[in-house]
Coordinates of C-alpha atoms in Angstrom, one line a residue:
Chain A
M1 CA 3.8 -17.7 -3.4
R2 CA 3.0 -13.3 -2.5
V3 CA 4.4 -11.7 0.2
R4 CA 2.6 -8.0 1.6
V5 CA 4.2 -6.2 4.3
L6 CA 0.6 -4.7 5.7
G7 CA 2.7 -2.7 8.5
A8 CA 7.2 -2.5 9.6
A9 CA 6.7 -0.9 12.2
A10 CA 7.6 -1.7 15.9
G11 CA 4.4 -1.9 18.7
G12 CA 3.1 2.5 18.3
G13 CA 3.8 2.7 15.0
L14 CA 5.4 5.3 12.9
P15 CA 5.3 8.4 14.2
Q16 CA 3.5 7.2 17.6
W17 CA 0.9 8.9 19.3
N18 CA 2.5 10.6 22.3
C19 CA 6.2 10.8 20.6
G20 CA 7.8 13.8 19.3
C21 CA 11.6 12.7 18.4
E22 CA 13.0 14.0 14.8
R23 CA 11.9 11.0 13.5
C24 CA 8.1 10.7 14.3
R25 CA 7.9 15.0 13.4
M26 CA 9.8 13.9 10.1
C27 CA 6.9 11.7 9.4
R28 CA 4.3 14.1 10.3
R29 CA 6.0 17.0 8.4
G30 CA 6.0 15.2 5.3
D31 CA 9.8 14.6 5.1
P32 CA 10.6 12.6 1.9
H33 CA 13.2 11.5 4.3
I34 CA 10.8 8.8 6.1
R35 CA 8.3 7.0 5.7
A36 CA 5.1 6.5 8.1
R37 CA 4.9 2.4 8.8
T38 CA 2.3 0.9 11.0
Q39 CA 2.4 -1.5 13.2
D40 CA 3.9 -5.4 12.1
S41 CA 1.7 -7.8 10.1
I42 CA 2.4 -9.4 6.5
A43 CA -0.6 -11.0 4.3
V44 CA 0.8 -14.2 2.5
Q45 CA -0.8 -15.8 -1.1
A46 CA -0.2 -18.8 -1.7
G47 CA 0.1 -18.8 -6.1
G48 CA -3.5 -19.8 -7.8
C49 CA -5.2 -19.7 -4.7
A50 CA -7.9 -16.5 -3.8
G51 CA -7.8 -16.3 -0.3
W52 CA -4.5 -14.7 2.1
V53 CA -3.5 -15.8 5.5
L54 CA -2.5 -13.0 7.8
V55 CA 0.4 -13.3 10.3
H56 CA -0.2 -10.7 13.1
A57 CA -3.9 -9.0 13.6
S58 CA -2.2 -5.6 14.9
P59 CA -4.5 -2.9 16.2
D60 CA -3.6 -0.9 13.1
V61 CA -5.3 -4.4 11.2
L62 CA -8.2 -2.0 9.5
R63 CA -6.1 0.4 8.5
Q64 CA -4.2 -1.0 7.1
I65 CA -6.8 -4.2 5.0
E66 CA -8.5 -0.6 3.9
A67 CA -4.7 0.2 2.5
T68 CA -4.7 -3.0 0.1
P69 CA -7.7 -3.7 -2.3
D70 CA -6.3 -7.7 -2.1
L71 CA -7.7 -7.8 0.8
H72 CA -11.1 -5.9 0.0
P73 CA -14.7 -8.1 0.4
R74 CA -15.5 -10.7 -2.7
G75 CA -19.3 -9.7 -0.9
R76 CA -21.9 -8.1 0.7
R77 CA -20.6 -9.7 3.5
H78 CA -17.4 -11.6 2.6
T79 CA -13.0 -10.8 3.4
P80 CA -10.8 -13.0 1.2
I81 CA -8.2 -13.3 4.8
E82 CA -8.6 -17.0 5.2
A83 CA -6.4 -17.6 8.6
I84 CA -4.3 -15.3 10.9
V85 CA -1.2 -16.9 12.7
L86 CA -0.4 -15.3 16.0
A87 CA 3.6 -15.6 16.6
N88 CA 3.3 -13.8 20.0
G89 CA 0.8 -12.4 22.4
D90 CA 2.3 -8.8 22.1
L91 CA -0.1 -6.9 22.2
D92 CA 1.4 -5.1 18.8
H93 CA 0.3 -8.3 17.0
V94 CA -2.9 -9.7 18.3
L95 CA -5.0 -6.6 19.7
G96 CA -6.3 -6.2 16.0
L97 CA -7.7 -9.3 16.7
F98 CA -10.9 -7.4 18.6
C99 CA -11.3 -5.3 15.8
L100 CA -12.1 -7.8 13.4
R101 CA -15.6 -8.8 15.3
E102 CA -18.0 -7.9 12.6
S103 CA -20.1 -12.0 13.1
Q104 CA -17.3 -13.3 10.6
P105 CA -16.1 -16.9 10.6
L106 CA -12.4 -16.7 11.9
S107 CA -9.8 -19.0 11.7
I108 CA -6.8 -18.2 13.7
H109 CA -3.8 -20.4 14.2
A110 CA -1.3 -20.2 17.2
T111 CA 0.5 -22.0 20.4
S112 CA -1.9 -23.4 23.4
A113 CA 0.4 -20.7 25.3
V114 CA -0.8 -17.9 22.8
R115 CA -4.6 -18.8 22.7
A116 CA -4.8 -19.4 26.4
G117 CA -3.3 -16.0 27.6
I118 CA -6.1 -14.7 24.6
V119 CA -8.8 -16.3 25.7
E120 CA -9.4 -17.9 29.2
R121 CA -7.8 -14.7 30.7
N122 CA -9.9 -11.5 28.4
V123 CA -13.5 -11.1 29.1
I124 CA -13.3 -9.2 25.5
A125 CA -12.2 -12.5 24.3
R126 CA -15.8 -13.4 24.0
T127 CA -16.7 -11.0 21.3
L128 CA -14.9 -13.2 18.7
D129 CA -17.0 -16.3 20.4
R130 CA -20.4 -15.1 19.7
F131 CA -22.2 -18.1 17.7
P132 CA -21.2 -21.7 17.2
G133 CA -18.5 -21.4 14.6
H134 CA -17.2 -18.0 14.6
T135 CA -13.5 -18.3 16.0
V136 CA -11.7 -21.4 15.6
W137 CA -8.8 -21.7 16.9
R138 CA -6.2 -24.0 15.7
D139 CA -3.0 -25.4 17.5
L140 CA 0.4 -24.4 15.9
P141 CA 2.6 -27.4 17.7
L142 CA 6.6 -27.1 17.6
G143 CA 8.9 -27.9 15.1
V144 CA 5.7 -29.9 12.7
E145 CA 4.8 -28.6 9.5
A146 CA 0.8 -27.9 9.6
P147 CA -1.6 -26.0 6.7
L148 CA -2.5 -22.8 7.3
L149 CA -6.7 -23.6 6.8
G150 CA -10.2 -21.1 6.8
P151 CA -13.0 -21.2 9.0
A152 CA -14.4 -24.4 7.8
G153 CA -11.2 -26.7 7.1
E154 CA -10.6 -25.3 3.7
A155 CA -7.3 -24.9 2.2
T156 CA -5.2 -21.2 2.2
G157 CA -2.2 -23.9 -0.5
L158 CA 0.3 -22.4 2.5
C159 CA 1.9 -24.7 5.4
V160 CA 4.0 -23.6 8.6
T161 CA 6.6 -24.5 10.9
A162 CA 6.7 -22.9 13.6
F163 CA 9.9 -22.9 16.1
P164 CA 10.7 -21.6 19.1
V165 CA 12.7 -18.2 19.7
P166 CA 14.0 -16.5 21.7
G167 CA 12.0 -13.4 23.4
K168 CA 10.0 -13.1 26.7
V169 CA 6.4 -13.1 27.1
P170 CA 4.4 -10.1 26.5
V171 CA 4.2 -7.4 29.1
H172 CA 0.4 -7.8 30.4
L173 CA 1.8 -11.5 31.5
A174 CA 4.8 -10.5 32.5
G175 CA 5.7 -12.6 36.1
D176 CA 4.2 -15.3 34.4
A177 CA 6.3 -18.9 33.3
P178 CA 8.5 -18.3 30.4
S179 CA 7.2 -21.3 27.5
A180 CA 8.9 -22.5 25.1
E181 CA 5.0 -21.0 23.2
D182 CA 5.5 -17.4 24.0
N183 CA 7.2 -16.8 21.4
V184 CA 7.3 -18.8 17.6
G185 CA 9.6 -18.3 14.5
L186 CA 6.7 -19.1 11.4
R187 CA 8.5 -21.0 7.7
L188 CA 6.1 -20.7 5.2
R189 CA 5.9 -22.7 2.0
E190 CA 3.3 -24.0 -0.4
R191 CA 4.3 -27.4 -0.5
P192 CA 7.4 -29.5 0.4
G193 CA 10.6 -28.3 -1.5
G194 CA 9.0 -25.2 -2.1
P195 CA 10.9 -22.1 -1.5
E196 CA 9.8 -20.8 2.0
L197 CA 9.5 -17.5 3.7
L198 CA 10.9 -16.8 7.1
L199 CA 9.6 -14.9 9.8
M200 CA 11.5 -14.1 12.8
T201 CA 9.9 -11.0 13.6
A202 CA 10.7 -10.6 18.0
V203 CA 14.3 -12.3 18.7
A204 CA 16.7 -11.5 21.8
R205 CA 19.7 -13.1 20.4
V206 CA 20.0 -14.5 17.2
P207 CA 20.0 -18.8 17.2
D208 CA 22.9 -20.8 16.5
E209 CA 21.3 -23.2 14.1
P210 CA 22.3 -22.3 11.0
I211 CA 19.4 -19.9 9.2
R212 CA 18.4 -21.0 6.0
A213 CA 15.1 -19.4 4.2
A214 CA 14.6 -17.7 0.6
V215 CA 13.3 -14.7 1.9
L216 CA 13.9 -14.0 5.7
L217 CA 11.9 -11.3 7.1
F218 CA 13.9 -10.3 10.4
D219 CA 13.3 -8.4 13.5
G220 CA 14.9 -4.7 13.0
T221 CA 13.5 -3.1 16.2
F222 CA 16.5 -1.5 17.0
W223 CA 20.2 -0.5 15.9
Q224 CA 21.7 -0.4 19.1
D225 CA 20.6 -1.9 23.0
D226 CA 21.0 2.1 24.7
E227 CA 19.2 3.4 21.5
L228 CA 16.1 4.6 23.6
G229 CA 18.7 6.0 26.6
C230 CA 20.9 7.9 24.3
M231 CA 17.5 9.2 22.7
G232 CA 15.9 10.8 25.5
L233 CA 13.2 8.3 24.8
G234 CA 12.9 6.0 28.1
E235 CA 15.1 3.5 30.0
A236 CA 14.6 0.2 29.1
T237 CA 17.4 -1.7 26.6
A238 CA 17.0 -3.6 23.7
R239 CA 17.9 -7.1 25.5
D240 CA 15.6 -5.6 28.0
M241 CA 13.0 -5.7 25.4
A242 CA 14.2 -9.2 23.9
H243 CA 15.2 -7.9 21.4
V244 CA 18.7 -8.2 19.6
P245 CA 19.9 -4.9 17.9
I246 CA 20.7 -4.8 14.3
G247 CA 24.3 -3.0 14.6
G248 CA 27.9 -4.4 17.1
P249 CA 29.7 -7.4 17.2
E250 CA 26.4 -9.2 18.3
G251 CA 23.6 -7.5 16.5
S252 CA 22.1 -9.7 13.8
L253 CA 23.8 -7.8 10.9
A254 CA 27.1 -9.8 12.2
R255 CA 25.2 -12.5 12.9
L256 CA 23.1 -13.1 10.2
A257 CA 26.2 -12.1 7.5
A258 CA 26.7 -15.9 6.3
A259 CA 23.2 -16.8 6.8
D260 CA 22.3 -19.1 3.8
V261 CA 19.4 -16.7 2.7
P262 CA 19.2 -14.7 -1.0
R263 CA 16.9 -11.8 0.2
R264 CA 17.3 -10.6 3.6
I265 CA 14.6 -7.5 5.5
Y266 CA 14.5 -6.4 8.4
T267 CA 10.8 -5.2 9.4
H268 CA 9.1 -4.3 13.0
I269 CA 11.3 -1.3 13.0
N270 CA 10.8 1.0 16.4
N271 CA 10.5 4.8 15.5
S272 CA 14.1 5.2 17.4
N273 CA 15.4 3.3 14.5
P274 CA 17.9 5.3 12.7
I275 CA 17.7 2.7 9.5
L276 CA 14.4 4.2 8.9
V277 CA 15.9 7.5 7.9
E278 CA 17.5 7.8 3.8
G279 CA 20.7 9.0 3.8
S280 CA 21.7 7.8 7.2
A281 CA 24.9 5.4 8.1
E282 CA 23.1 2.8 10.2
R283 CA 20.7 2.8 7.1
R284 CA 23.5 2.6 5.1
A285 CA 24.6 0.0 6.2
V286 CA 22.7 -2.4 6.3
L287 CA 21.6 -2.1 2.7
D288 CA 25.5 -2.2 1.6
A289 CA 25.5 -5.6 3.7
G290 CA 22.6 -6.7 1.3
W291 CA 20.3 -5.9 3.5
E292 CA 16.4 -4.5 2.5
I293 CA 14.0 -2.5 4.9
A294 CA 10.3 -2.9 5.0
E295 CA 8.1 -0.4 4.8
D296 CA 4.1 -0.8 4.5
G297 CA 2.4 -1.7 0.5
M298 CA 5.6 -3.9 0.3
E299 CA 5.4 -6.9 -2.0
I300 CA 7.8 -9.8 -2.2
T301 CA 6.9 -12.9 -4.4
L302 CA 8.9 -16.1 -3.8
Chain B
M1 CA -15.3 25.1 24.3
R2 CA -13.9 23.2 21.0
V3 CA -15.3 19.7 19.9
R4 CA -13.8 17.8 17.5
V5 CA -15.5 15.4 15.8
L6 CA -12.8 12.0 15.1
G7 CA -14.9 10.0 14.2
A8 CA -18.3 9.6 13.6
A9 CA -19.7 6.2 12.0
A10 CA -20.9 3.4 14.8
G11 CA -18.7 0.0 15.5
G12 CA -16.6 -1.2 12.4
G13 CA -16.7 1.8 10.5
L14 CA -17.1 3.6 7.3
P15 CA -16.1 0.9 4.7
Q16 CA -16.6 -2.1 7.1
W17 CA -13.6 -4.4 6.7
N18 CA -15.5 -7.1 5.7
C19 CA -18.8 -4.8 4.1
G20 CA -19.4 -5.1 0.9
C21 CA -22.4 -3.3 0.8
E22 CA -23.5 -0.2 -1.4
R23 CA -21.5 2.7 1.2
C24 CA -18.9 0.4 1.7
R25 CA -18.1 0.1 -2.0
M26 CA -18.6 3.5 -2.8
C27 CA -16.2 4.7 0.2
R28 CA -13.6 2.1 -1.9
R29 CA -13.9 3.6 -4.9
G30 CA -14.0 7.0 -3.9
D31 CA -17.5 8.3 -5.1
P32 CA -17.8 11.9 -3.7
H33 CA -22.2 11.0 -2.7
I34 CA -19.9 9.7 0.8
R35 CA -17.4 10.3 3.3
A36 CA -15.4 7.1 5.1
R37 CA -16.0 7.4 9.0
T38 CA -13.5 6.2 11.4
Q39 CA -15.3 4.8 15.2
D40 CA -16.6 6.9 17.2
S41 CA -15.2 9.4 19.4
I42 CA -15.3 13.5 19.9
A43 CA -12.1 15.7 21.9
V44 CA -12.9 18.3 23.3
Q45 CA -11.1 21.2 24.9
A46 CA -12.2 23.6 27.5
G47 CA -11.7 27.6 26.2
G48 CA -8.4 29.3 27.3
C49 CA -6.8 25.6 28.1
A50 CA -3.8 24.0 26.1
G51 CA -5.5 20.0 26.7
W52 CA -8.1 18.4 25.3
V53 CA -10.0 15.3 26.6
L54 CA -11.7 12.0 24.8
V55 CA -14.6 10.5 24.8
H56 CA -14.3 7.6 24.2
A57 CA -11.6 5.3 22.8
S58 CA -12.2 3.9 19.5
P59 CA -10.5 1.0 18.0
D60 CA -9.3 3.7 14.8
V61 CA -7.9 6.1 18.1
L62 CA -4.1 6.3 17.1
R63 CA -5.0 7.2 13.6
Q64 CA -7.8 9.8 14.7
I65 CA -5.0 11.4 16.6
E66 CA -2.4 11.6 13.3
A67 CA -5.4 12.8 11.6
T68 CA -5.7 15.5 14.2
P69 CA -2.8 18.4 15.0
D70 CA -4.4 20.0 17.8
L71 CA -3.7 15.6 19.0
H72 CA -0.1 15.9 18.7
P73 CA 2.8 15.3 21.5
R74 CA 4.9 18.8 21.9
G75 CA 7.4 17.1 23.8
R76 CA 9.7 13.9 23.1
R77 CA 7.3 12.2 25.4
H78 CA 3.9 13.8 25.7
T79 CA 0.2 14.1 24.5
P80 CA -2.3 17.0 24.3
I81 CA -4.5 14.1 25.4
E82 CA -5.6 14.8 29.5
A83 CA -8.6 12.5 30.0
I84 CA -10.6 10.1 28.4
V85 CA -14.8 10.0 29.6
L86 CA -16.2 6.7 28.4
A87 CA -19.6 6.0 27.9
N88 CA -20.0 2.4 28.4
G89 CA -17.8 -0.2 28.2
D90 CA -18.6 -1.1 24.1
L91 CA -15.5 -2.2 22.1
D92 CA -16.3 0.0 19.8
H93 CA -15.4 3.6 22.4
V94 CA -12.8 1.7 24.7
L95 CA -11.0 -0.9 22.2
G96 CA -8.2 1.8 22.1
L97 CA -7.3 2.1 25.7
F98 CA -5.2 -1.0 24.7
C99 CA -3.6 1.5 21.7
L100 CA -2.8 3.9 24.1
R101 CA -0.1 2.0 26.8
E102 CA 3.6 3.7 25.5
S103 CA 3.6 4.3 29.3
Q104 CA 2.0 7.6 29.1
P105 CA 0.6 8.5 32.4
L106 CA -3.0 8.4 31.3
S107 CA -6.6 9.7 33.3
I108 CA -9.3 7.9 32.1
H109 CA -13.4 8.6 34.3
A110 CA -16.1 6.0 34.0
T111 CA -18.2 4.2 36.4
S112 CA -17.4 1.4 38.5
A113 CA -19.0 -0.9 36.6
V114 CA -17.5 0.1 32.8
R115 CA -14.1 0.4 35.0
A116 CA -14.7 -2.9 36.1
G117 CA -15.1 -4.6 33.1
I118 CA -12.7 -3.8 31.4
V119 CA -10.0 -3.7 34.7
E120 CA -11.0 -6.9 36.6
R121 CA -11.6 -9.0 33.8
N122 CA -9.1 -8.7 30.9
V123 CA -5.1 -9.7 31.8
I124 CA -4.6 -7.2 28.7
A125 CA -5.2 -4.2 30.6
R126 CA -2.1 -4.6 33.0
T127 CA -0.7 -3.2 30.2
L128 CA -2.0 -0.2 31.3
D129 CA -0.6 -0.4 34.9
R130 CA 2.4 -0.6 34.4
F131 CA 4.2 1.5 37.0
P132 CA 2.8 3.8 39.8
G133 CA 0.4 6.3 38.6
H134 CA 0.2 4.7 35.1
T135 CA -3.2 4.8 34.6
V136 CA -5.6 6.6 36.9
W137 CA -9.0 5.4 37.2
R138 CA -11.7 8.6 38.2
D139 CA -14.9 7.3 39.5
L140 CA -17.6 8.7 37.4
P141 CA -20.9 9.4 39.5
L142 CA -24.4 9.6 38.1
G143 CA -26.2 12.3 38.6
V144 CA -23.7 14.4 40.3
E145 CA -21.3 17.1 38.0
A146 CA -17.2 16.2 38.6
P147 CA -14.5 18.3 37.2
L148 CA -12.4 16.6 34.4
L149 CA -8.9 15.4 35.7
G150 CA -5.4 14.8 34.1
P151 CA -3.2 12.3 35.7
A152 CA -1.9 14.1 38.1
G153 CA -4.8 16.1 39.1
E154 CA -4.4 18.7 36.4
A155 CA -7.2 20.4 36.1
T156 CA -8.9 19.9 31.7
G157 CA -11.2 23.0 32.6
L158 CA -14.0 20.7 31.5
C159 CA -16.8 19.5 33.8
V160 CA -19.3 15.7 33.2
T161 CA -22.4 15.1 34.5
A162 CA -23.3 12.0 34.1
F163 CA -26.6 10.3 33.9
P164 CA -28.3 6.6 32.8
V165 CA -29.8 5.8 29.7
P166 CA -31.6 3.2 28.3
G167 CA -28.8 0.5 26.1
K168 CA -27.6 -2.5 27.5
V169 CA -24.4 -4.4 28.2
P170 CA -21.4 -4.6 26.1
V171 CA -21.8 -8.1 23.7
H172 CA -19.0 -9.6 25.2
L173 CA -21.1 -8.8 28.6
A174 CA -24.2 -10.2 27.3
G175 CA -25.8 -12.0 30.7
D176 CA -24.1 -9.8 33.5
A177 CA -26.7 -9.0 35.6
P178 CA -27.9 -4.7 34.0
S179 CA -27.1 -1.7 35.5
A180 CA -27.1 2.2 35.3
E181 CA -24.0 2.7 35.3
D182 CA -23.8 0.2 32.3
N183 CA -24.9 2.8 29.2
V184 CA -24.3 6.9 30.1
G185 CA -25.7 9.4 28.4
L186 CA -22.3 12.7 29.3
R187 CA -23.2 16.7 29.7
L188 CA -20.1 18.5 29.2
R189 CA -20.0 22.5 29.9
E190 CA -16.5 24.7 31.1
R191 CA -18.1 26.3 34.1
P192 CA -22.6 26.2 35.3
G193 CA -24.6 28.4 33.5
G194 CA -22.4 27.2 30.7
P195 CA -23.6 26.0 27.3
E196 CA -23.6 22.6 26.8
L197 CA -22.5 19.7 25.1
L198 CA -24.9 16.6 25.1
L199 CA -23.7 13.4 24.3
M200 CA -25.7 10.5 23.8
T201 CA -24.5 8.4 21.4
A202 CA -26.0 4.8 22.5
V203 CA -29.8 4.9 23.6
A204 CA -32.6 2.3 23.1
R205 CA -35.1 5.0 23.4
V206 CA -35.6 8.0 23.7
P207 CA -35.9 9.3 26.8
D208 CA -39.5 11.1 28.5
E209 CA -37.3 13.5 30.7
P210 CA -36.8 16.8 28.0
I211 CA -33.7 17.5 26.6
R212 CA -32.0 20.5 26.9
A213 CA -28.2 21.5 25.3
A214 CA -26.8 24.0 23.3
V215 CA -25.2 21.1 20.9
L216 CA -26.5 17.4 21.1
L217 CA -24.8 14.9 19.6
F218 CA -27.1 11.6 19.3
D219 CA -27.1 8.5 18.7
G220 CA -27.7 8.3 14.7
T221 CA -26.9 4.0 14.1
F222 CA -29.7 3.5 12.1
W223 CA -32.1 5.0 9.9
Q224 CA -35.5 1.7 11.0
D225 CA -34.7 -0.9 12.2
D226 CA -35.0 -3.3 10.0
E227 CA -32.4 -1.6 8.0
L228 CA -29.7 -4.6 8.4
G229 CA -32.5 -7.5 7.5
C230 CA -33.3 -5.3 4.6
M231 CA -29.6 -4.6 3.6
G232 CA -29.1 -8.3 3.5
L233 CA -26.4 -7.8 6.6
G234 CA -27.9 -9.4 9.3
E235 CA -30.8 -10.3 11.2
A236 CA -30.8 -8.4 14.2
T237 CA -32.7 -5.4 14.3
A238 CA -32.1 -1.8 15.3
R239 CA -33.6 -2.2 19.6
D240 CA -32.0 -5.9 19.5
M241 CA -29.0 -3.5 19.4
A242 CA -30.3 -0.8 22.2
H243 CA -30.7 2.0 19.4
V244 CA -33.1 4.0 18.9
P245 CA -34.2 4.3 14.7
I246 CA -34.3 8.2 13.5
G247 CA -37.2 7.1 11.1
G248 CA -40.6 6.5 11.6
P249 CA -43.4 7.6 14.7
E250 CA -41.1 6.6 17.4
G251 CA -37.7 7.4 15.7
S252 CA -35.0 9.9 17.4
L253 CA -36.4 12.7 14.6
A254 CA -40.0 12.5 15.6
R255 CA -39.3 12.4 19.1
L256 CA -36.9 15.2 19.7
A257 CA -38.6 17.5 17.1
A258 CA -39.9 19.2 19.6
A259 CA -36.4 20.0 22.0
D260 CA -34.6 22.5 23.2
V261 CA -31.3 22.7 21.2
P262 CA -30.3 24.6 19.2
R263 CA -27.7 22.5 17.2
R264 CA -28.4 18.6 16.9
I265 CA -26.4 16.3 15.2
Y266 CA -26.6 12.6 13.9
T267 CA -23.4 10.9 15.1
H268 CA -22.4 6.9 15.9
I269 CA -24.1 5.9 11.9
N270 CA -23.6 2.6 10.8
N271 CA -22.4 2.1 7.7
S272 CA -26.4 0.7 6.7
N273 CA -27.7 3.9 7.6
P274 CA -29.0 6.0 4.4
I275 CA -28.4 9.2 5.9
L276 CA -25.0 8.6 4.8
V277 CA -25.6 9.6 1.7
E278 CA -25.9 12.9 -0.2
G279 CA -29.1 12.9 -2.2
S280 CA -30.5 10.0 -0.5
A281 CA -34.4 10.9 0.4
E282 CA -33.4 10.0 4.2
R283 CA -30.5 12.2 4.4
R284 CA -33.3 14.8 2.8
A285 CA -35.1 14.5 5.8
V286 CA -33.0 14.5 8.4
L287 CA -31.5 18.2 7.4
D288 CA -34.7 19.9 6.5
A289 CA -35.1 18.5 9.7
G290 CA -32.8 20.7 11.4
W291 CA -30.0 18.2 12.8
E292 CA -26.8 18.0 11.0
I293 CA -24.8 14.5 10.4
A294 CA -21.7 14.2 11.8
E295 CA -18.3 13.4 9.8
D296 CA -15.0 13.1 10.6
G297 CA -12.8 16.0 11.4
M298 CA -16.2 17.8 11.5
E299 CA -15.8 21.0 14.4
I300 CA -17.9 22.5 17.1
T301 CA -17.7 25.4 19.2
L302 CA -19.8 26.1 21.9

């Protein structure tokens, strides 16, 4: 199984269009201590298969595809992207669907709550439903392994198990009754017993259950709870935004120290997070604890 | 008045994510006879003013802003983009609004039909309405000159006159009753009597009324009516998609030959259009007739 990180930033990306913080300015001036990142998404390919599965459809999906030759079309009208999986309905994870509207058949795996929030409440979703079979929405059941399939039911060689993760409804659905289907973790593998990729990129608190996987991609949005306030970038805390911070006694670095995960990687990193900067104490702490820090273009093989 | 072309491609851009036509492949292999282009948008700045006005919010708006230092923030949370003008509700012209959702006050000028199609029928529009004053929608009346204003009513130094142009409702609103407000041309200037920029980037047929302006940016989507069919890229004709072709006896090149426009520029160019390719007969015909062909980053001063 091959994994390619298409984007490793939280919503807004790095640099963020309306942000003049030190990190964003470092990116814009080409400082070698930081790398620009697009919004959170990965592509996954099963061994021996030609197609790819996208996890999330970020607002940056078009430039992410162009930056990734493996995802370029191999015919006059074609895409090697056979399926898309959505872990929640946050705009930084789904807006890119509407960029993929050029009459290409799509297969989208999502929970019914996430699907309904997109399809039933946005007239622009009709752009993905222009002809019979344009978009096939496939239900992502909780706690049951399901094959990831292409638009016509083609096997991608990958299976997924979705499970509820503490999170929140998308900002634009604030006030809706919360559901266990709003925000899920994803466990991907090729076959029973094969190595597993575990994705948890929006996590309000570290679950008490033990975490096991060959590779873990985990929520690295914030280093500390009051990070935005300390930098003068906003009033919301990490927990207000349903992201467990990395640092601190209840942070993911401490809470996951004993997890049975040979390879652990922080992603979905906000532009405010000091782990982005080469040489920072926080980056050093994360690396010293055996974590990696995702960046666009990173390749992972399981 | 300064104009910067942020994107000169039609919907989908060049290369287009699922297109393997010769033009898109030339772009991907770095052929010097063609230049990649993002989706149709321009930025306009009045003389002596610091702010900018965007015309359209394309799905590529984030990378367009990053590619344009004039549009970078000048403070911790800031944008020099003071207003956005929408000429229609096509997704390639409005989807970028949802990329600009980081709690930055926005001022959006649009007809009531375009506004309603976005705000009243898409729950994701709430992401632009998170706090009082987050987004100010300003009505774009037909045939009446109006000042372009920032979120708090700040003068941008620019005025706009919108006028109906033959077009169509967006694909996702197909079946809705058409309105003169669905698709408009825009006439921008700094002051009465000043030089005018005329934008008509989605035009189903050339109007019979004489066209006058200092600079015209005109619909260059297709060279010929059956272009997509001839290239094996689809069945729709240019006219089906409400774009008058450039070539032919009823095309814009012939119909606008006598227009009183010192500087005329084709933009919103589809990846199927041969005028994109240096050395093509069609490109030569357009240039010989005194037209320019827009590309990303092009600067125009009026």
